[in-house]
Amino acid sequence: MHTMWKGSISFGLVNIPIKMFAATENKDVRFRYIHKECNTPIKYKKICPTCNKEVAEEEIVKGFEYEPGHFVVINNEDLDSIKNGINAKSIEIIDFVNLSEIDPIYFNKTYYLAPQDVVGKAYKLLRKAMEETGKIAIATITIRNKQSLAALRVYENVLVMETIFYPDEVRPISQIPGLPEDENVEEKELNIANQLIDNLTAEFNPTKYKDDYREAMVELINKKIAGKEIKVTKEAPERNVIDLMEALQASLKESKTQKGKPSTKKKKTTTKKQTS
């Protein structure tokens, strides 16, 4: 696993040297654009539309567009001037809180933190103390010229850091159009919905979930490589359920037959407004 950052956790007056590793990886199937005629990957040039010429890397600077068509140039000296007082190699713990107090909407990306030395005495001390108190730490960290809030917690036997969004980075729900304000629902429909949730409730086991689309894409690519014929599968017809209660009852019946099965795939159900 590649070390992507080295620094320390600042815990009061205690400094814990650590190495940081990305805890997750994107397994999307990625494509490259190629020339249809000769299968050569397409190259993209950086062209200045005003000068109508290709621009070399050393001629490119950072600019902030403060209004349409107007930029202020930011150079490395400008960036260095605002770094004073910011420790770019330290995870500064600010508070300890309960994990249940943080809504998942704030979580961004996860990293593993490991001690730089084999003994890791201070690392083990912090890990044990957080385990016994049941608390997580809120900290700040600077990665690639961006300061982020972060949550440190214990996952199995490792300290995990999750970068979290600042409050002003989370869009307010007041901006969402068309949210129903009235919370009144039909009691019978609510009871069936609760039963449906109960039937579909299971202990979380991440190993039983899989990316069906990615697996199908990999299979398609392998068939193409092997020169096999590709057959297009027919789309399953959508069920035309016109009544909410009918949809709930059908879903409840289906959930009873599927409960306990390892597969998590469900048939798609759509509801349409009942016409008079």
XYZ file of C-alpha atoms in Angstrom:
276
model
C 0.000 0.000 0.000
C 1.423 3.354 -1.072
C 2.165 5.962 1.629
C 0.459 9.152 0.438
C 1.263 11.476 3.373
C 3.590 11.554 6.374
C 3.162 13.728 9.434
C 1.958 13.461 13.012
C -1.169 13.501 15.144
C -1.052 16.368 17.628
C -2.792 15.165 20.802
C -2.382 17.890 23.420
C 1.392 18.161 23.809
C 1.875 14.637 22.445
C 2.998 14.170 18.814
C 2.351 10.797 17.208
C 4.331 10.280 13.956
C 2.074 8.573 11.424
C 1.855 7.484 7.796
C -1.367 7.902 5.860
C -2.818 5.502 3.288
C -5.958 5.748 1.144
C -8.492 3.343 2.670
C -10.694 3.103 -0.418
C -10.165 2.777 -4.147
C -12.339 3.520 -7.152
C -12.910 0.345 -9.166
C -14.912 1.932 -11.968
C -14.108 0.584 -15.424
C -12.370 3.488 -17.166
C -12.333 4.081 -20.906
C -9.955 6.072 -23.087
C -11.051 7.971 -26.165
C -9.393 6.574 -29.278
C -9.464 7.416 -32.975
C -12.089 5.210 -34.617
C -9.994 4.868 -37.779
C -6.745 3.557 -36.241
C -7.516 2.915 -32.510
C -4.878 5.451 -31.403
C -5.539 7.239 -28.063
C -6.527 10.861 -28.605
C -4.214 13.551 -27.182
C -5.511 16.850 -25.862
C -3.585 20.076 -26.302
C -3.843 23.215 -24.161
C -4.750 25.970 -26.594
C -5.165 29.676 -25.834
C -8.216 30.755 -27.881
C -7.102 34.420 -27.852
C -3.528 33.805 -29.065
C -4.636 30.777 -31.106
C -1.574 28.754 -30.127
C -0.601 25.824 -27.931
C 0.515 26.883 -24.434
C 3.512 25.282 -22.713
C 3.246 24.142 -19.094
C 5.576 26.892 -17.832
C 3.319 29.547 -19.393
C 0.278 28.483 -17.371
C -0.551 30.210 -14.054
C -3.406 29.944 -11.555
C -6.218 32.455 -11.884
C -9.415 33.102 -9.930
C -12.403 34.373 -11.923
C -13.984 36.927 -9.582
C -16.482 37.990 -12.234
C -17.120 36.721 -15.781
C -14.008 37.284 -17.902
C -12.030 38.973 -15.092
C -9.259 37.061 -13.303
C -6.809 37.721 -10.508
C -3.542 35.772 -10.837
C -2.381 33.756 -7.816
C 1.300 32.700 -7.809
C 3.312 30.422 -5.519
C 4.542 33.381 -3.441
C 0.935 34.358 -2.742
C 0.119 30.828 -1.621
C 3.202 30.670 0.609
C 2.201 33.923 2.321
C -1.008 32.415 3.737
C 0.660 29.245 5.019
C 2.215 31.007 8.015
C 0.883 29.519 11.225
C -0.563 26.467 9.475
C 1.219 23.207 10.202
C 0.871 21.269 6.954
C 2.372 18.125 8.468
C 0.162 17.736 11.507
C -3.303 16.380 12.221
C -4.371 18.776 14.971
C -6.976 17.271 17.317
C -9.455 19.945 18.449
C -12.261 18.077 20.235
C -13.495 14.631 21.154
C -17.156 13.891 20.346
C -19.584 11.004 19.905
C -19.718 9.492 16.408
C -23.530 9.441 16.569
C -23.502 13.256 16.627
C -22.111 13.482 13.065
C -24.538 12.979 10.199
C -23.059 10.843 7.357
C -23.639 13.724 4.910
C -20.465 15.328 6.309
C -18.158 12.380 5.518
C -15.934 12.705 2.448
C -12.922 10.345 2.082
C -11.377 7.724 4.349
C -7.704 7.125 5.164
C -5.824 4.612 7.297
C -3.279 6.006 9.758
C -0.328 3.836 10.824
C 2.576 4.645 13.168
C 5.887 5.541 11.537
C 7.846 3.483 14.083
C 7.307 -0.223 14.742
C 6.723 0.179 18.486
C 4.095 2.899 18.115
C 3.699 3.471 21.863
C 1.881 6.819 21.596
C -0.206 5.482 18.697
C -1.345 2.495 20.775
C -2.097 4.766 23.735
C -4.399 7.040 21.717
C -6.091 4.067 20.056
C -6.742 2.373 23.419
C -7.986 5.577 25.055
C -10.427 6.219 22.208
C -11.648 2.629 22.378
C -12.312 2.807 26.103
C -14.008 6.212 26.039
C -15.979 5.462 22.877
C -15.103 8.894 21.534
C -13.870 10.050 18.136
C -11.589 13.027 17.540
C -12.352 16.094 15.443
C -9.181 17.492 13.881
C -7.832 19.647 11.063
C -5.430 18.507 8.356
C -3.909 20.223 5.320
C -3.554 18.076 2.182
C -2.461 19.540 -1.168
C -2.983 23.170 -0.098
C -6.484 22.456 1.218
C -7.313 22.464 4.903
C -10.038 20.010 5.869
C -11.906 19.019 8.950
C -11.400 15.385 9.847
C -12.778 12.733 12.163
C -10.390 10.217 13.734
C -11.824 6.946 14.996
C -10.816 3.374 15.731
C -11.679 0.764 13.096
C -10.711 -2.770 14.151
C -7.069 -2.239 15.198
C -6.229 0.855 13.144
C -6.815 4.580 13.508
C -8.953 5.809 10.637
C -9.262 9.406 9.488
C -12.238 10.621 7.507
C -12.151 14.078 5.994
C -15.455 15.840 6.610
C -17.067 18.811 4.941
C -17.304 22.172 6.653
C -20.899 23.213 7.440
C -20.921 25.846 4.667
C -19.937 23.127 2.149
C -23.155 21.196 2.802
C -25.996 22.646 0.782
C -29.057 23.598 2.861
C -32.184 21.514 2.276
C -34.129 24.768 1.898
C -32.687 24.909 -1.649
C -34.411 21.649 -2.634
C -37.599 22.398 -4.603
C -40.845 20.493 -4.218
C -40.346 18.889 -0.794
C -43.734 17.906 0.730
C -44.384 19.880 3.903
C -47.401 17.912 5.114
C -46.302 14.843 7.132
C -49.774 13.252 7.275
C -49.847 9.730 5.799
C -52.454 6.992 5.681
C -52.226 4.796 8.803
C -52.768 1.559 6.868
C -50.065 2.440 4.353
C -47.688 3.383 7.174
C -48.263 0.044 8.939
C -47.491 -1.925 5.768
C -44.411 0.254 5.086
C -43.184 -0.486 8.630
C -43.746 -4.218 8.088
C -41.861 -4.022 4.794
C -38.907 -2.324 6.518
C -39.003 -4.990 9.246
C -38.927 -7.803 6.663
C -36.022 -6.200 4.828
C -34.044 -5.488 8.000
C -30.790 -7.483 8.276
C -27.432 -7.259 9.947
C -25.085 -5.169 7.795
C -22.697 -7.470 5.931
C -20.821 -5.528 3.208
C -19.480 -8.714 1.592
C -22.928 -9.669 0.274
C -23.233 -6.533 -1.870
C -21.647 -6.270 -5.297
C -21.461 -3.907 -8.243
C -23.548 -5.764 -10.822
C -22.937 -3.138 -13.505
C -19.136 -3.264 -13.118
C -19.126 -7.076 -13.191
C -21.234 -7.052 -16.356
C -18.896 -4.472 -17.903
C -15.806 -6.580 -17.111
C -17.513 -9.642 -18.583
C -18.380 -7.668 -21.722
C -14.778 -6.468 -22.112
C -13.403 -9.987 -21.639
C -15.791 -11.307 -24.306
C -14.677 -8.551 -26.666
C -11.007 -9.422 -26.038
C -11.751 -13.100 -26.709
C -13.631 -12.201 -29.900
C -16.911 -13.693 -28.710
C -20.299 -12.629 -30.009
C -22.076 -10.060 -27.850
C -25.780 -10.680 -27.270
C -28.012 -7.875 -26.051
C -30.207 -8.946 -23.146
C -33.815 -7.846 -23.150
C -34.899 -5.340 -20.552
C -37.216 -6.714 -17.892
C -40.626 -5.070 -18.246
C -41.516 -2.637 -15.492
C -44.526 -3.510 -13.407
C -47.399 -1.095 -13.890
C -48.580 -0.644 -10.307
C -51.041 2.231 -10.255
C -51.925 2.300 -6.562
C -49.570 2.969 -3.632
C -51.344 0.493 -1.338
C -51.184 -2.166 -4.066
C -47.459 -1.522 -4.486
C -46.884 -1.776 -0.722
C -48.840 -5.029 -0.410
C -47.054 -6.573 -3.393
C -43.680 -5.497 -1.981
C -44.546 -6.902 1.445
C -45.558 -10.243 -0.084
C -42.332 -10.371 -2.123
C -40.182 -9.461 0.885
C -41.627 -12.361 2.892
C -40.586 -14.850 0.203
C -37.136 -13.296 -0.243
C -36.302 -12.836 3.442
C -33.260 -14.862 4.362
C -32.033 -15.220 0.793
C -28.432 -13.999 0.146
C -29.379 -11.989 -2.943
C -30.186 -8.308 -2.413
C -31.526 -7.676 -5.918
C -35.153 -6.653 -6.117
C -37.451 -6.155 -9.080
C -38.080 -2.545 -9.916
C -41.516 -1.252 -8.980
C -42.922 1.997 -10.265
C -45.970 3.863 -9.087
C -48.154 5.963 -11.307
C -50.859 8.402 -10.390
C -54.281 6.829 -10.549
C -56.338 8.345 -13.303
C -60.023 8.911 -12.912
